[in-house]
Amino acid sequence: MSGLKDALPPLREVVAAHGLAAKKALGQNFLFDLNLTGRIARAADPAHAELIIEIGPGPGGLTRALLAEGARKIIAIEQDARCLPALEEIAAHYPGRLDILHGDALSLDLALLIAGRAPARICANLPYNIGTALLTRWIETEPWPPWYDRLVLMFQREVADRIVATPARRTDYGRLAVLCNWRCETRILFDVSPAAFTPPPKVTSAVVELVPRAAPLACDRRRLSAVTQAAFGQRRKMLRQSLRSLGGDKTESLIEAVGLVPTMRAEEVDVAGFVALANTFSANTDSSMHR
């Protein structure tokens, strides 16, 4: 089913007809390659999803691929009003299967938006300027398991590397990797050349899949966020220094209590280690408050 066609005009003609040009301020890069949009769509397996949410569809290249691959219902959220007429043409071609929402995804509560239709599946060529912020919000959502069952997202390759990183790859491993891999199974599916986009970005992109874990290691999200922020915020320092703002004089003993060495640095600690630290520091904070 590679490169499925849908009887709509080629996307380049649609873009030309509506006078669309990608806006750098909105992080836009349009995808015209049918083989590529089809590959991304198939990775999301839209025919077996109750609802697909797409962020930043632009003129609708990936939207069309998702529908051609069997998506029963898509909510496409687009901030750029110039793209709405092109998306409305797609909606008319697929009656009842595409809802278009004009708005900023960062300001929307998607859990509320899909109330009663969960779980949803998110598939998107995310605008580069808001991609990490959106992902962090989705990973930190409560309650868990979340309102989505899979994320298939395109990022700059360097961001994708940070999402899937482990302590074995210290230059990429950081707070984002800990949070993502605590709650999800992550993997890079494939790279996307700059030549696939109009205009071509200066960097390679990658499609990443995140599948929520049904039962991640027990931990308070806010405490884990605080511990990782402190540790990686001063990643060149040893844990006994970077975590001192959270543990005070007990910092070293708290680190040792979970089987870690106070002279370790953040990039040496795996996800389970950070969860243990978060739980131990949290318990210390709680006990101090009740004295």
Tab-separated table of C-alpha atoms in Angstrom, residues 33-146:
chain	number	residue	atom	x	y	z
A	33	ASP	CA	6.569	12.518	-0.564
A	34	LEU	CA	3.654	10.033	-0.706
A	35	ASN	CA	5.898	7.083	0.060
A	36	LEU	CA	7.156	8.804	3.199
A	37	THR	CA	3.784	10.047	4.471
A	38	GLY	CA	2.411	6.560	3.839
A	39	ARG	CA	5.253	5.003	5.830
A	40	ILE	CA	4.622	7.296	8.783
A	41	ALA	CA	0.894	6.624	8.623
A	42	ARG	CA	1.383	2.844	8.551
A	43	ALA	CA	3.635	3.088	11.612
A	44	ALA	CA	0.625	4.499	13.475
A	45	ASP	CA	-1.635	1.657	12.223
A	46	PRO	CA	-4.612	4.045	11.907
A	47	ALA	CA	-7.086	1.372	10.800
A	48	HIS	CA	-6.888	-0.145	14.291
A	49	ALA	CA	-7.246	3.104	16.230
A	50	GLU	CA	-10.507	4.544	17.477
A	51	LEU	CA	-9.283	8.099	17.054
A	52	ILE	CA	-6.184	9.725	15.595
A	53	ILE	CA	-5.016	13.149	16.742
A	54	GLU	CA	-2.697	15.017	14.404
A	55	ILE	CA	-0.887	18.169	15.503
A	56	GLY	CA	0.184	20.710	12.883
A	57	PRO	CA	-1.107	18.994	9.718
A	58	GLY	CA	-0.304	21.993	7.530
A	59	PRO	CA	-1.779	21.413	4.051
A	60	GLY	CA	-2.568	17.818	4.995
A	61	GLY	CA	0.050	15.502	3.496
A	62	LEU	CA	0.159	13.151	6.494
A	63	THR	CA	-3.567	13.632	7.079
A	64	ARG	CA	-4.307	12.264	3.632
A	65	ALA	CA	-2.002	9.306	4.202
A	66	LEU	CA	-3.675	8.448	7.509
A	67	LEU	CA	-7.106	8.529	5.900
A	68	ALA	CA	-5.945	6.505	2.899
A	69	GLU	CA	-4.507	3.933	5.307
A	70	GLY	CA	-7.875	3.501	6.999
A	71	ALA	CA	-8.167	6.076	9.801
A	72	ARG	CA	-11.799	6.107	10.882
A	73	LYS	CA	-11.646	9.461	12.667
A	74	ILE	CA	-8.998	12.179	12.820
A	75	ILE	CA	-8.948	15.378	14.818
A	76	ALA	CA	-6.434	17.668	13.120
A	77	ILE	CA	-5.279	20.640	15.183
A	78	GLU	CA	-3.845	23.463	13.094
A	79	GLN	CA	-2.814	26.918	14.279
A	80	ASP	CA	-2.179	28.410	10.826
A	81	ALA	CA	-5.482	29.671	9.421
A	82	ARG	CA	-3.996	29.707	5.898
A	83	CYS	CA	-4.002	25.882	5.886
A	84	LEU	CA	-7.646	25.444	6.875
A	85	PRO	CA	-9.149	25.613	3.346
A	86	ALA	CA	-6.808	22.843	2.150
A	87	LEU	CA	-7.755	20.706	5.138
A	88	GLU	CA	-11.445	21.381	4.532
A	89	GLU	CA	-11.048	19.991	1.001
A	90	ILE	CA	-9.699	16.771	2.503
A	91	ALA	CA	-12.580	16.645	4.987
A	92	ALA	CA	-15.067	16.974	2.112
A	93	HIS	CA	-13.348	14.088	0.313
A	94	TYR	CA	-13.649	11.889	3.427
A	95	PRO	CA	-17.084	12.793	4.865
A	96	GLY	CA	-17.349	12.401	8.619
A	97	ARG	CA	-13.774	11.191	9.087
A	98	LEU	CA	-11.844	14.428	9.586
A	99	ASP	CA	-12.558	17.127	12.154
A	100	ILE	CA	-10.463	20.292	11.890
A	101	LEU	CA	-9.733	22.337	14.984
A	102	HIS	CA	-8.191	25.777	14.547
A	103	GLY	CA	-6.041	26.426	17.582
A	104	ASP	CA	-2.723	26.139	19.390
A	105	ALA	CA	-2.065	22.582	20.626
A	106	LEU	CA	-0.073	23.960	23.570
A	107	SER	CA	-3.173	25.700	24.899
A	108	LEU	CA	-5.561	22.759	24.471
A	109	ASP	CA	-6.454	20.048	26.967
A	110	LEU	CA	-6.458	17.033	24.651
A	111	ALA	CA	-7.722	14.688	27.360
A	112	LEU	CA	-10.801	16.879	27.700
A	113	LEU	CA	-11.114	17.197	23.933
A	114	ILE	CA	-11.392	13.438	23.417
A	115	ALA	CA	-13.446	12.729	26.526
A	116	GLY	CA	-15.452	9.557	26.010
A	117	ARG	CA	-13.431	8.495	22.961
A	118	ALA	CA	-10.201	7.334	24.628
A	119	PRO	CA	-7.777	5.909	23.976
A	120	ALA	CA	-6.612	8.120	21.146
A	121	ARG	CA	-3.455	7.724	19.083
A	122	ILE	CA	-1.271	10.696	18.212
A	123	CYS	CA	0.515	10.763	14.864
A	124	ALA	CA	2.214	13.972	13.828
A	125	ASN	CA	5.046	15.701	12.060
A	126	LEU	CA	5.358	18.015	15.041
A	127	PRO	CA	6.310	21.642	14.502
A	128	TYR	CA	9.950	21.766	15.580
A	129	ASN	CA	9.458	24.730	17.886
A	130	ILE	CA	6.870	23.050	20.159
A	131	GLY	CA	7.576	19.332	19.765
A	132	THR	CA	9.503	18.751	22.997
A	133	ALA	CA	7.087	20.849	25.058
A	134	LEU	CA	4.123	18.837	23.768
A	135	LEU	CA	5.832	15.505	24.370
A	136	THR	CA	6.764	16.426	27.944
A	137	ARG	CA	3.165	17.428	28.636
A	138	TRP	CA	1.846	14.135	27.260
A	139	ILE	CA	4.363	12.090	29.255
A	140	GLU	CA	3.530	13.903	32.488
A	141	THR	CA	-0.235	13.597	32.062
A	142	GLU	CA	-2.306	12.213	34.917
A	143	PRO	CA	-3.854	9.755	35.566
A	144	TRP	CA	-1.757	6.953	34.099
A	145	PRO	CA	-2.245	4.877	31.902
A	146	PRO	CA	-2.992	7.929	29.772
